[in-house]
Amino acid sequence: KYYKALNPRVLKGIYERRLLDVDQIISELLQNPTSSSLNPMVSYFEGAGGIAAAAEMLIDQSKIKLWKTFESSSYPVMNVTEKHQMESYINRRVKRNIHARMILSASAISPWLQEHLGLDKEELRETIIISEKDYPFEGIIGINGHHVSFYGLGEKPFAIVIHNKEIARTLESIHD
């Protein structure tokens, strides 16, 4: 005889041990994965849903109370759902007491954006407007601790999040 059937009650113990192993792995993965590594960790998110997922990830993981961004005012026109998502995101950032310092490249400002610029203090934001002619860039670049995020808002929206303190520090120094 080569095999022997185990009592089915033993399966519960095996399952519980494996569940503990999975919990340990998750705990290790959630710790700062690149704090001792020079290799950047890069995540790519495709589409408008990907942009929302990347933004959610950053707001959920943020330990920093001051975010810095480079933004363009030439976003595609937002529909009602996108405006609601943006406003909800701003509200969650404010609720977590996360301030934003935004450098906005603009030649013209939409009514929606104008309204939000008027709410800088309430939305914990400081905005500096620069000439789009002198500093033409598209999309959004955000710096949040050791995370740098790039959001492309054109025909094929996407987000890229890089977790690397050297890259983040370099972009942060340019921002300041």
CSV table of N, CA and C in Angstrom, one decimal:
chain,number,residue,atom,x,y,z
A,1,LYS,N,0.8,-1.2,0.0
A,1,LYS,CA,0.0,0.0,0.0
A,1,LYS,C,0.9,1.3,0.0
A,2,TYR,N,0.6,2.1,-0.9
A,2,TYR,CA,1.4,3.3,-1.1
A,2,TYR,C,0.7,4.6,-0.5
A,3,TYR,N,-0.6,4.6,-0.5
A,3,TYR,CA,-1.4,5.8,-0.1
A,3,TYR,C,-2.3,5.4,1.0
A,4,LYS,N,-2.6,6.4,1.9
A,4,LYS,CA,-3.5,6.1,3.0
A,4,LYS,C,-4.4,7.4,3.1
A,5,ALA,N,-5.7,7.2,3.1
A,5,ALA,CA,-6.6,8.3,3.2
A,5,ALA,C,-6.6,8.9,4.6
A,6,LEU,N,-6.6,10.3,4.6
A,6,LEU,CA,-6.6,11.0,5.9
A,6,LEU,C,-8.0,11.2,6.4
A,7,ASN,N,-8.2,11.4,7.6
A,7,ASN,CA,-9.5,11.7,8.2
A,7,ASN,C,-9.9,13.1,7.6
A,8,PRO,N,-11.0,13.3,7.1
A,8,PRO,CA,-11.4,14.6,6.5
A,8,PRO,C,-11.3,15.8,7.4
A,9,ARG,N,-11.4,15.5,8.7
A,9,ARG,CA,-11.2,16.6,9.7
A,9,ARG,C,-9.8,17.2,9.7
A,10,VAL,N,-8.9,16.5,9.2
A,10,VAL,CA,-7.5,17.0,9.1
A,10,VAL,C,-7.4,18.1,8.1
A,11,LEU,N,-8.3,18.1,7.1
A,11,LEU,CA,-8.3,19.1,6.0
A,11,LEU,C,-8.4,20.5,6.6
A,12,LYS,N,-9.3,20.7,7.6
A,12,LYS,CA,-9.5,22.0,8.2
A,12,LYS,C,-8.2,22.5,8.8
A,13,GLY,N,-7.4,21.7,9.5
A,13,GLY,CA,-6.1,22.1,10.0
A,13,GLY,C,-5.1,22.5,8.9
A,14,ILE,N,-5.1,21.7,7.8
A,14,ILE,CA,-4.2,22.1,6.7
A,14,ILE,C,-4.6,23.4,6.1
A,15,TYR,N,-5.9,23.6,5.9
A,15,TYR,CA,-6.4,24.8,5.4
A,15,TYR,C,-6.0,26.0,6.2
A,16,GLU,N,-6.2,25.9,7.6
A,16,GLU,CA,-5.9,27.0,8.5
A,16,GLU,C,-4.4,27.3,8.5
A,17,ARG,N,-3.5,26.3,8.4
A,17,ARG,CA,-2.1,26.6,8.3
A,17,ARG,C,-1.8,27.4,7.0
A,18,ARG,N,-2.4,27.0,5.9
A,18,ARG,CA,-2.1,27.6,4.6
A,18,ARG,C,-2.6,29.1,4.7
A,19,LEU,N,-3.8,29.3,5.3
A,19,LEU,CA,-4.4,30.6,5.4
A,19,LEU,C,-3.4,31.5,6.2
A,20,LEU,N,-2.8,31.0,7.3
A,20,LEU,CA,-1.8,31.7,8.0
A,20,LEU,C,-0.6,32.1,7.2
A,21,ASP,N,-0.2,31.2,6.3
A,21,ASP,CA,0.9,31.4,5.4
A,21,ASP,C,0.5,32.6,4.4
A,22,VAL,N,-0.7,32.6,3.9
A,22,VAL,CA,-1.1,33.6,3.0
A,22,VAL,C,-1.2,34.9,3.7
A,23,ASP,N,-1.7,34.9,5.0
A,23,ASP,CA,-1.7,36.2,5.8
A,23,ASP,C,-0.3,36.7,6.0
A,24,GLN,N,0.6,35.9,6.2
A,24,GLN,CA,2.0,36.3,6.4
A,24,GLN,C,2.6,36.9,5.1
A,25,ILE,N,2.3,36.3,4.0
A,25,ILE,CA,2.8,36.8,2.7
A,25,ILE,C,2.2,38.2,2.4
A,26,ILE,N,0.9,38.3,2.7
A,26,ILE,CA,0.2,39.6,2.5
A,26,ILE,C,0.8,40.7,3.3
A,27,SER,N,1.0,40.3,4.6
A,27,SER,CA,1.6,41.3,5.5
A,27,SER,C,3.0,41.8,5.0
A,28,GLU,N,3.8,40.8,4.5
A,28,GLU,CA,5.1,41.2,4.0
A,28,GLU,C,5.0,42.0,2.7
A,29,LEU,N,4.1,41.7,1.9
A,29,LEU,CA,3.9,42.5,0.7
A,29,LEU,C,3.4,43.9,0.9
A,30,LEU,N,2.6,44.1,2.0
A,30,LEU,CA,2.1,45.4,2.3
A,30,LEU,C,3.1,46.3,3.0
A,31,GLN,N,4.2,45.8,3.4
A,31,GLN,CA,5.3,46.6,4.0
A,31,GLN,C,5.9,47.3,2.9
A,32,ASN,N,6.6,48.4,3.1
A,32,ASN,CA,7.3,49.2,2.1
A,32,ASN,C,8.2,48.4,1.3
A,33,PRO,N,7.8,48.0,0.1
A,33,PRO,CA,8.5,47.0,-0.7
A,33,PRO,C,9.8,47.5,-1.3
A,34,THR,N,10.0,48.8,-1.5
A,34,THR,CA,11.2,49.3,-2.1
A,34,THR,C,12.1,50.1,-1.2
A,35,SER,N,11.8,50.1,0.1
A,35,SER,CA,12.6,51.0,0.9
A,35,SER,C,14.1,50.7,0.9
A,36,SER,N,14.4,49.4,0.7
A,36,SER,CA,15.8,49.0,0.7
A,36,SER,C,16.3,48.8,-0.7
A,37,SER,N,15.5,49.0,-1.7
A,37,SER,CA,15.8,48.7,-3.1
A,37,SER,C,16.0,49.9,-3.9
A,38,LEU,N,16.9,49.9,-4.8
A,38,LEU,CA,17.1,51.0,-5.7
A,38,LEU,C,16.2,50.8,-7.0
A,39,ASN,N,15.7,49.6,-7.2
A,39,ASN,CA,14.9,49.3,-8.3
A,39,ASN,C,13.5,49.9,-8.2
A,40,PRO,N,13.1,50.7,-9.2
A,40,PRO,CA,11.7,51.2,-9.1
A,40,PRO,C,10.7,50.1,-9.3
A,41,MET,N,9.6,50.3,-8.6
A,41,MET,CA,8.5,49.4,-8.8
A,41,MET,C,7.5,50.2,-9.7
A,42,VAL,N,7.1,49.6,-10.8
A,42,VAL,CA,6.2,50.4,-11.7
A,42,VAL,C,4.9,49.6,-11.9
A,43,SER,N,3.8,50.3,-11.8
A,43,SER,CA,2.5,49.7,-12.1
A,43,SER,C,1.8,50.5,-13.2
A,44,TYR,N,1.2,49.8,-14.2
A,44,TYR,CA,0.5,50.5,-15.3
A,44,TYR,C,-1.0,50.2,-15.2
A,45,PHE,N,-1.8,51.2,-15.4
A,45,PHE,CA,-3.2,51.1,-15.3
A,45,PHE,C,-3.8,51.7,-16.6
A,46,GLU,N,-4.6,50.9,-17.3
A,46,GLU,CA,-5.2,51.3,-18.6
A,46,GLU,C,-6.6,51.8,-18.5
A,47,GLY,N,-6.9,52.8,-19.3
A,47,GLY,CA,-8.2,53.3,-19.4
A,47,GLY,C,-8.6,54.3,-18.2
A,48,ALA,N,-9.8,54.8,-18.4
A,48,ALA,CA,-10.4,55.7,-17.3
A,48,ALA,C,-10.5,55.0,-16.0
A,49,GLY,N,-10.9,53.7,-16.1
A,49,GLY,CA,-11.0,52.9,-14.9
A,49,GLY,C,-9.7,52.7,-14.2
A,50,GLY,N,-8.7,52.5,-15.0
A,50,GLY,CA,-7.3,52.4,-14.5
A,50,GLY,C,-6.8,53.6,-13.8
A,51,ILE,N,-7.2,54.8,-14.4
A,51,ILE,CA,-6.8,56.1,-13.7
A,51,ILE,C,-7.5,56.1,-12.4
A,52,ALA,N,-8.7,55.8,-12.3
A,52,ALA,CA,-9.5,55.8,-11.0
A,52,ALA,C,-8.8,54.8,-10.0
A,53,ALA,N,-8.5,53.6,-10.5
A,53,ALA,CA,-7.8,52.6,-9.6
A,53,ALA,C,-6.5,53.1,-9.1
A,54,ALA,N,-5.7,53.7,-10.0
A,54,ALA,CA,-4.4,54.3,-9.5
A,54,ALA,C,-4.6,55.4,-8.5
A,55,ALA,N,-5.5,56.3,-8.7
A,55,ALA,CA,-5.8,57.3,-7.8
A,55,ALA,C,-6.3,56.8,-6.4
A,56,GLU,N,-7.1,55.8,-6.5
A,56,GLU,CA,-7.6,55.2,-5.2
A,56,GLU,C,-6.4,54.5,-4.5
A,57,MET,N,-5.6,53.8,-5.2
A,57,MET,CA,-4.4,53.2,-4.6
A,57,MET,C,-3.6,54.2,-3.8
A,58,LEU,N,-3.3,55.3,-4.5
A,58,LEU,CA,-2.5,56.4,-3.9
A,58,LEU,C,-3.1,57.0,-2.7
A,59,ILE,N,-4.4,57.3,-2.8
A,59,ILE,CA,-5.0,58.0,-1.6
A,59,ILE,C,-5.1,57.0,-0.4
A,60,ASP,N,-5.3,55.7,-0.7
A,60,ASP,CA,-5.4,54.7,0.3
A,60,ASP,C,-4.1,54.5,1.0
A,61,GLN,N,-3.0,54.5,0.2
A,61,GLN,CA,-1.6,54.2,0.8
A,61,GLN,C,-0.9,55.5,1.3
A,62,SER,N,-1.4,56.6,1.1
A,62,SER,CA,-0.7,57.8,1.4
A,62,SER,C,-0.4,58.0,2.9
A,63,LYS,N,0.8,58.3,3.2
A,63,LYS,CA,1.2,58.6,4.5
A,63,LYS,C,1.7,60.1,4.6
A,64,ILE,N,1.8,60.7,3.4
A,64,ILE,CA,2.3,62.0,3.3
A,64,ILE,C,1.1,63.0,3.3
A,65,LYS,N,1.3,64.1,4.0
A,65,LYS,CA,0.2,65.1,4.1
A,65,LYS,C,0.3,66.3,3.1
A,66,LEU,N,1.3,66.2,2.2
A,66,LEU,CA,1.4,67.3,1.2
A,66,LEU,C,1.8,66.6,-0.2
A,67,TRP,N,0.8,66.6,-1.1
A,67,TRP,CA,1.1,66.1,-2.4
A,67,TRP,C,1.5,67.3,-3.3
A,68,LYS,N,2.3,67.0,-4.3
A,68,LYS,CA,2.7,68.0,-5.3
A,68,LYS,C,2.4,67.5,-6.7
A,69,THR,N,1.8,68.4,-7.5
A,69,THR,CA,1.4,68.0,-8.8
A,69,THR,C,1.7,69.0,-9.9
A,70,PHE,N,1.9,68.6,-11.1
A,70,PHE,CA,2.0,69.4,-12.3
A,70,PHE,C,0.8,69.0,-13.1
A,71,GLU,N,0.0,69.9,-13.5
A,71,GLU,CA,-1.3,69.6,-14.2
A,71,GLU,C,-1.5,70.5,-15.4
A,72,SER,N,-2.2,70.1,-16.3
A,72,SER,CA,-2.6,70.8,-17.5
A,72,SER,C,-4.1,71.2,-17.4
A,73,SER,N,-4.4,72.4,-17.8
A,73,SER,CA,-5.8,72.7,-17.8
A,73,SER,C,-6.5,72.3,-19.1
A,74,SER,N,-5.7,71.7,-20.0
A,74,SER,CA,-6.3,71.3,-21.3
A,74,SER,C,-6.8,69.8,-21.3
A,75,TYR,N,-7.5,69.5,-20.1
A,75,TYR,CA,-8.1,68.1,-20.0
A,75,TYR,C,-9.1,68.0,-21.1
A,76,PRO,N,-9.4,66.8,-21.5
A,76,PRO,CA,-10.6,66.6,-22.3
A,76,PRO,C,-11.8,67.0,-21.5
A,77,VAL,N,-12.9,67.4,-22.1
A,77,VAL,CA,-14.1,67.8,-21.4
A,77,VAL,C,-14.6,66.6,-20.6
A,78,MET,N,-14.8,66.9,-19.3
A,78,MET,CA,-15.3,65.8,-18.4
A,78,MET,C,-16.8,65.7,-18.5
A,79,ASN,N,-17.3,64.5,-18.5
A,79,ASN,CA,-18.7,64.2,-18.4
A,79,ASN,C,-19.1,64.3,-16.9
A,80,VAL,N,-20.4,64.2,-16.7
A,80,VAL,CA,-20.9,64.3,-15.3
A,80,VAL,C,-20.3,63.2,-14.4
A,81,THR,N,-20.2,62.0,-14.8
A,81,THR,CA,-19.6,61.0,-14.0
A,81,THR,C,-18.2,61.3,-13.6
A,82,GLU,N,-17.4,61.7,-14.6
A,82,GLU,CA,-16.0,62.0,-14.3
A,82,GLU,C,-15.9,63.2,-13.4
A,83,LYS,N,-16.7,64.2,-13.5
A,83,LYS,CA,-16.7,65.3,-12.6
A,83,LYS,C,-17.1,64.9,-11.2
A,84,HIS,N,-18.0,64.0,-11.1
A,84,HIS,CA,-18.4,63.4,-9.8
A,84,HIS,C,-17.3,62.7,-9.2
A,85,GLN,N,-16.6,61.8,-10.0
A,85,GLN,CA,-15.4,61.1,-9.5
A,85,GLN,C,-14.3,62.0,-9.0
A,86,MET,N,-14.0,63.1,-9.8
A,86,MET,CA,-13.0,64.0,-9.4
A,86,MET,C,-13.4,64.7,-8.1
A,87,GLU,N,-14.6,65.1,-7.9
A,87,GLU,CA,-15.0,65.8,-6.7
A,87,GLU,C,-15.0,64.9,-5.5
A,88,SER,N,-15.4,63.6,-5.7
A,88,SER,CA,-15.3,62.6,-4.7
A,88,SER,C,-13.9,62.4,-4.2
A,89,TYR,N,-13.0,62.3,-5.2
A,89,TYR,CA,-11.6,62.1,-4.9
A,89,TYR,C,-11.0,63.3,-4.1
A,90,ILE,N,-11.4,64.5,-4.5
A,90,ILE,CA,-10.9,65.7,-3.8
A,90,ILE,C,-11.5,65.7,-2.3
A,91,ASN,N,-12.7,65.3,-2.2
A,91,ASN,CA,-13.3,65.2,-0.8
A,91,ASN,C,-12.6,64.2,0.0
A,92,ARG,N,-12.3,63.1,-0.5
A,92,ARG,CA,-11.6,62.0,0.3
A,92,ARG,C,-10.2,62.5,0.7
A,93,ARG,N,-9.5,63.2,-0.2
A,93,ARG,CA,-8.2,63.8,0.1
A,93,ARG,C,-8.3,64.8,1.2
A,94,VAL,N,-9.3,65.7,1.1
A,94,VAL,CA,-9.5,66.7,2.2
A,94,VAL,C,-9.9,66.0,3.5
A,95,LYS,N,-10.7,65.0,3.4
A,95,LYS,CA,-11.1,64.3,4.7
A,95,LYS,C,-9.9,63.7,5.4
A,96,ARG,N,-8.9,63.2,4.6
A,96,ARG,CA,-7.7,62.6,5.2
A,96,ARG,C,-6.7,63.7,5.5
A,97,ASN,N,-7.1,65.0,5.3
A,97,ASN,CA,-6.2,66.1,5.7
A,97,ASN,C,-4.9,66.1,4.8
A,98,ILE,N,-5.0,65.8,3.6
A,98,ILE,CA,-3.9,65.8,2.6
A,98,ILE,C,-4.0,67.1,1.8
A,99,HIS,N,-2.9,67.9,1.9
A,99,HIS,CA,-2.9,69.1,1.2
A,99,HIS,C,-2.3,68.9,-0.2
A,100,ALA,N,-2.6,69.8,-1.1
A,100,ALA,CA,-2.0,69.7,-2.5
A,100,ALA,C,-1.4,71.0,-2.9
A,101,ARG,N,-0.3,70.9,-3.5
A,101,ARG,CA,0.4,72.1,-4.1
A,101,ARG,C,0.4,71.8,-5.6
A,102,MET,N,-0.3,72.6,-6.4
A,102,MET,CA,-0.5,72.3,-7.8
A,102,MET,C,0.1,73.4,-8.6
A,103,ILE,N,0.9,73.0,-9.6
A,103,ILE,CA,1.4,73.9,-10.7
A,103,ILE,C,0.6,73.6,-11.9
A,104,LEU,N,-0.2,74.6,-12.3
A,104,LEU,CA,-1.2,74.4,-13.4
A,104,LEU,C,-0.7,75.1,-14.6
A,105,SER,N,-0.5,74.4,-15.7
A,105,SER,CA,-0.1,75.0,-17.0
A,105,SER,C,-1.4,75.3,-17.7
A,106,ALA,N,-1.7,76.6,-18.0
A,106,ALA,CA,-3.0,76.9,-18.5
A,106,ALA,C,-2.9,78.1,-19.5
A,107,SER,N,-3.7,78.0,-20.5
A,107,SER,CA,-4.0,79.2,-21.4
A,107,SER,C,-5.4,79.6,-21.2
A,108,ALA,N,-6.3,78.7,-20.9
A,108,ALA,CA,-7.7,79.0,-20.7
A,108,ALA,C,-8.2,78.0,-19.6
A,109,ILE,N,-9.1,78.4,-18.8
A,109,ILE,CA,-9.6,77.6,-17.7
A,109,ILE,C,-11.1,77.4,-17.8
A,110,SER,N,-11.5,76.1,-17.8
A,110,SER,CA,-12.9,75.8,-17.9
A,110,SER,C,-13.7,76.3,-16.7
A,111,PRO,N,-15.0,76.5,-16.8
A,111,PRO,CA,-15.8,76.9,-15.7
A,111,PRO,C,-15.7,76.0,-14.5
A,112,TRP,N,-15.7,74.7,-14.7
A,112,TRP,CA,-15.6,73.7,-13.6
A,112,TRP,C,-14.3,73.9,-12.9
A,113,LEU,N,-13.2,74.1,-13.6
A,113,LEU,CA,-11.9,74.3,-13.0
A,113,LEU,C,-11.8,75.6,-12.3
A,114,GLN,N,-12.4,76.7,-12.9
A,114,GLN,CA,-12.4,78.0,-12.3
A,114,GLN,C,-13.2,77.9,-10.9
A,115,GLU,N,-14.2,77.2,-10.9
A,115,GLU,CA,-15.0,77.0,-9.6
A,115,GLU,C,-14.1,76.4,-8.6
A,116,HIS,N,-13.4,75.3,-8.9
A,116,HIS,CA,-12.6,74.6,-8.0
A,116,HIS,C,-11.3,75.4,-7.6
A,117,LEU,N,-10.8,76.2,-8.4
A,117,LEU,CA,-9.7,77.1,-8.1
A,117,LEU,C,-10.1,78.1,-7.0
A,118,GLY,N,-11.4,78.5,-7.1
A,118,GLY,CA,-12.0,79.4,-6.1
A,118,GLY,C,-12.1,78.7,-4.7
A,119,LEU,N,-12.0,77.4,-4.7
A,119,LEU,CA,-12.2,76.6,-3.5
A,119,LEU,C,-10.8,76.1,-2.9
A,120,ASP,N,-9.7,76.7,-3.4
A,120,ASP,CA,-8.4,76.2,-3.0
A,120,ASP,C,-8.3,76.1,-1.5
A,121,LYS,N,-8.7,77.0,-0.7
A,121,LYS,CA,-8.5,77.0,0.7
A,121,LYS,C,-9.3,75.8,1.3
A,122,GLU,N,-10.6,75.7,0.9
A,122,GLU,CA,-11.5,74.7,1.4
A,122,GLU,C,-11.0,73.3,1.0
A,123,GLU,N,-10.4,73.2,-0.2
A,123,GLU,CA,-10.0,71.9,-0.7
A,123,GLU,C,-8.5,71.7,-0.4
A,124,LEU,N,-8.0,72.4,0.5
A,124,LEU,CA,-6.6,72.2,1.0
A,124,LEU,C,-5.6,72.2,-0.2
A,125,ARG,N,-5.7,73.2,-1.0
A,125,ARG,CA,-4.9,73.3,-2.3
A,125,ARG,C,-4.3,74.6,-2.4
A,126,GLU,N,-3.1,74.7,-2.9
A,126,GLU,CA,-2.4,75.9,-3.3
A,126,GLU,C,-2.1,75.8,-4.8
A,127,THR,N,-2.5,76.7,-5.6
A,127,THR,CA,-2.4,76.6,-7.0
A,127,THR,C,-1.5,77.7,-7.5
A,128,ILE,N,-0.6,77.4,-8.4
A,128,ILE,CA,0.2,78.4,-9.1
A,128,ILE,C,-0.1,78.1,-10.6
A,129,ILE,N,-0.5,79.2,-11.3
A,129,ILE,CA,-0.8,79.0,-12.7
A,129,ILE,C,0.3,79.6,-13.5
A,130,ILE,N,0.8,78.8,-14.5
A,130,ILE,CA,1.9,79.1,-15.3
A,130,ILE,C,1.4,79.1,-16.8
A,131,SER,N,2.2,79.7,-17.6
A,131,SER,CA,1.8,79.8,-19.1
A,131,SER,C,1.9,78.4,-19.8
A,132,GLU,N,0.8,78.0,-20.4
A,132,GLU,CA,0.9,76.8,-21.2
A,132,GLU,C,1.8,76.9,-22.4
A,133,LYS,N,1.9,78.1,-22.9
A,133,LYS,CA,2.8,78.4,-24.0
A,133,LYS,C,4.3,78.2,-23.6
A,134,ASP,N,4.6,78.6,-22.4
A,134,ASP,CA,6.0,78.5,-21.9
A,134,ASP,C,6.3,77.1,-21.4
A,135,TYR,N,5.3,76.5,-20.8
A,135,TYR,CA,5.4,75.1,-20.2
A,135,TYR,C,4.3,74.2,-20.7
A,136,PRO,N,4.4,73.8,-21.9
A,136,PRO,CA,3.4,72.9,-22.5
A,136,PRO,C,3.6,71.5,-22.0
A,137,PHE,N,2.7,71.0,-21.2
A,137,PHE,CA,2.7,69.6,-20.9
A,137,PHE,C,1.2,69.1,-20.8
A,138,GLU,N,1.1,67.9,-21.0
A,138,GLU,CA,-0.3,67.3,-21.0
A,138,GLU,C,-0.4,66.3,-19.9
A,139,GLY,N,-1.6,66.1,-19.4
A,139,GLY,CA,-1.8,65.2,-18.3
A,139,GLY,C,-1.4,65.7,-17.0
A,140,ILE,N,-1.2,64.8,-16.1
A,140,ILE,CA,-0.9,65.1,-14.7
A,140,ILE,C,0.4,64.3,-14.2
A,141,ILE,N,1.2,65.0,-13.5
A,141,ILE,CA,2.3,64.3,-12.8
A,141,ILE,C,2.1,64.6,-11.3
A,142,GLY,N,2.1,63.6,-10.5
A,142,GLY,CA,1.9,63.7,-9.1
A,142,GLY,C,3.0,63.1,-8.3
A,143,ILE,N,3.4,63.8,-7.2
A,143,ILE,CA,4.4,63.3,-6.3
A,143,ILE,C,3.8,63.2,-4.9
A,144,ASN,N,3.9,62.0,-4.4
A,144,ASN,CA,3.3,61.6,-3.1
A,144,ASN,C,4.2,60.7,-2.4
A,145,GLY,N,5.1,61.3,-1.5
A,145,GLY,CA,6.1,60.5,-0.8
A,145,GLY,C,7.0,59.9,-1.8
A,146,HIS,N,7.1,58.6,-1.8
A,146,HIS,CA,8.0,57.8,-2.7
A,146,HIS,C,7.3,57.4,-3.9
A,147,HIS,N,6.1,57.9,-4.1
A,147,HIS,CA,5.3,57.5,-5.3
A,147,HIS,C,5.3,58.7,-6.3
A,148,VAL,N,5.5,58.4,-7.6
A,148,VAL,CA,5.3,59.4,-8.7
A,148,VAL,C,4.3,58.8,-9.6
A,149,SER,N,3.3,59.6,-9.9
A,149,SER,CA,2.2,59.1,-10.8
A,149,SER,C,2.1,59.9,-12.0
A,150,PHE,N,1.9,59.3,-13.2
A,150,PHE,CA,1.7,60.0,-14.5
A,150,PHE,C,0.3,59.6,-15.0
A,151,TYR,N,-0.5,60.6,-15.3
A,151,TYR,CA,-1.8,60.3,-15.8
A,151,TYR,C,-1.9,60.9,-17.2
A,152,GLY,N,-2.2,60.1,-18.2
A,152,GLY,CA,-2.4,60.5,-19.5
A,152,GLY,C,-3.9,60.6,-19.8
A,153,LEU,N,-4.4,61.7,-20.2
A,153,LEU,CA,-5.9,61.9,-20.2
A,153,LEU,C,-6.3,62.0,-21.7
A,154,GLY,N,-5.5,61.7,-22.6
A,154,GLY,CA,-5.9,61.8,-24.1
A,154,GLY,C,-6.8,60.7,-24.6
A,155,GLU,N,-6.6,60.4,-25.8
A,155,GLU,CA,-7.5,59.4,-26.5
A,155,GLU,C,-7.5,58.1,-25.8
A,156,LYS,N,-6.3,57.6,-25.3
A,156,LYS,CA,-6.2,56.4,-24.6
A,156,LYS,C,-5.7,56.7,-23.2
A,157,PRO,N,-6.6,56.9,-22.3
A,157,PRO,CA,-6.2,57.3,-20.9
A,157,PRO,C,-5.4,56.2,-20.2
A,158,PHE,N,-4.5,56.6,-19.4
A,158,PHE,CA,-3.7,55.6,-18.7
A,158,PHE,C,-3.1,56.3,-17.4
A,159,ALA,N,-2.6,55.4,-16.5
A,159,ALA,CA,-1.8,55.9,-15.4
A,159,ALA,C,-0.6,55.0,-15.2
A,160,ILE,N,0.5,55.6,-14.8
A,160,ILE,CA,1.7,54.9,-14.4
A,160,ILE,C,2.1,55.3,-13.0
A,161,VAL,N,2.3,54.4,-12.1
A,161,VAL,CA,2.7,54.8,-10.8
A,161,VAL,C,4.1,54.1,-10.6
A,162,ILE,N,5.0,55.0,-10.2
A,162,ILE,CA,6.4,54.5,-9.9
A,162,ILE,C,6.7,54.7,-8.4
A,163,HIS,N,7.1,53.6,-7.8
A,163,HIS,CA,7.4,53.7,-6.4
A,163,HIS,C,9.0,53.7,-6.3
A,164,ASN,N,9.6,54.8,-6.1
A,164,ASN,CA,11.0,54.9,-6.0
A,164,ASN,C,11.4,56.3,-5.4
A,165,LYS,N,12.1,56.3,-4.3
A,165,LYS,CA,12.3,57.5,-3.6
A,165,LYS,C,13.2,58.5,-4.3
A,166,GLU,N,14.2,58.0,-5.1
A,166,GLU,CA,15.1,58.8,-5.9
A,166,GLU,C,14.4,59.6,-7.0
A,167,ILE,N,13.5,58.9,-7.7
A,167,ILE,CA,12.7,59.6,-8.7
A,167,ILE,C,11.8,60.6,-8.1
A,168,ALA,N,11.1,60.2,-7.0
A,168,ALA,CA,10.2,61.1,-6.4
A,168,ALA,C,10.9,62.4,-5.8
A,169,ARG,N,12.0,62.2,-5.2
A,169,ARG,CA,12.8,63.3,-4.7
A,169,ARG,C,13.2,64.3,-5.8
A,170,THR,N,13.7,63.7,-6.9
A,170,THR,CA,14.1,64.5,-8.1
A,170,THR,C,13.0,65.4,-8.6
A,171,LEU,N,11.8,64.7,-8.8
A,171,LEU,CA,10.7,65.5,-9.3
A,171,LEU,C,10.2,66.5,-8.3
A,172,GLU,N,10.2,66.1,-7.0
A,172,GLU,CA,9.8,67.1,-6.0
A,172,GLU,C,10.7,68.3,-5.9
A,173,SER,N,12.0,68.1,-6.2
A,173,SER,CA,12.9,69.2,-6.2
A,173,SER,C,12.7,70.2,-7.3
A,174,ILE,N,12.2,69.6,-8.5
A,174,ILE,CA,11.9,70.5,-9.6
A,174,ILE,C,10.6,71.2,-9.3
A,175,HIS,N,9.7,70.6,-8.6
A,175,HIS,CA,8.4,71.2,-8.3
A,175,HIS,C,8.6,72.4,-7.4
A,176,ASP,N,9.5,72.3,-6.4
A,176,ASP,CA,9.7,73.4,-5.4
A,176,ASP,C,10.5,74.5,-6.1
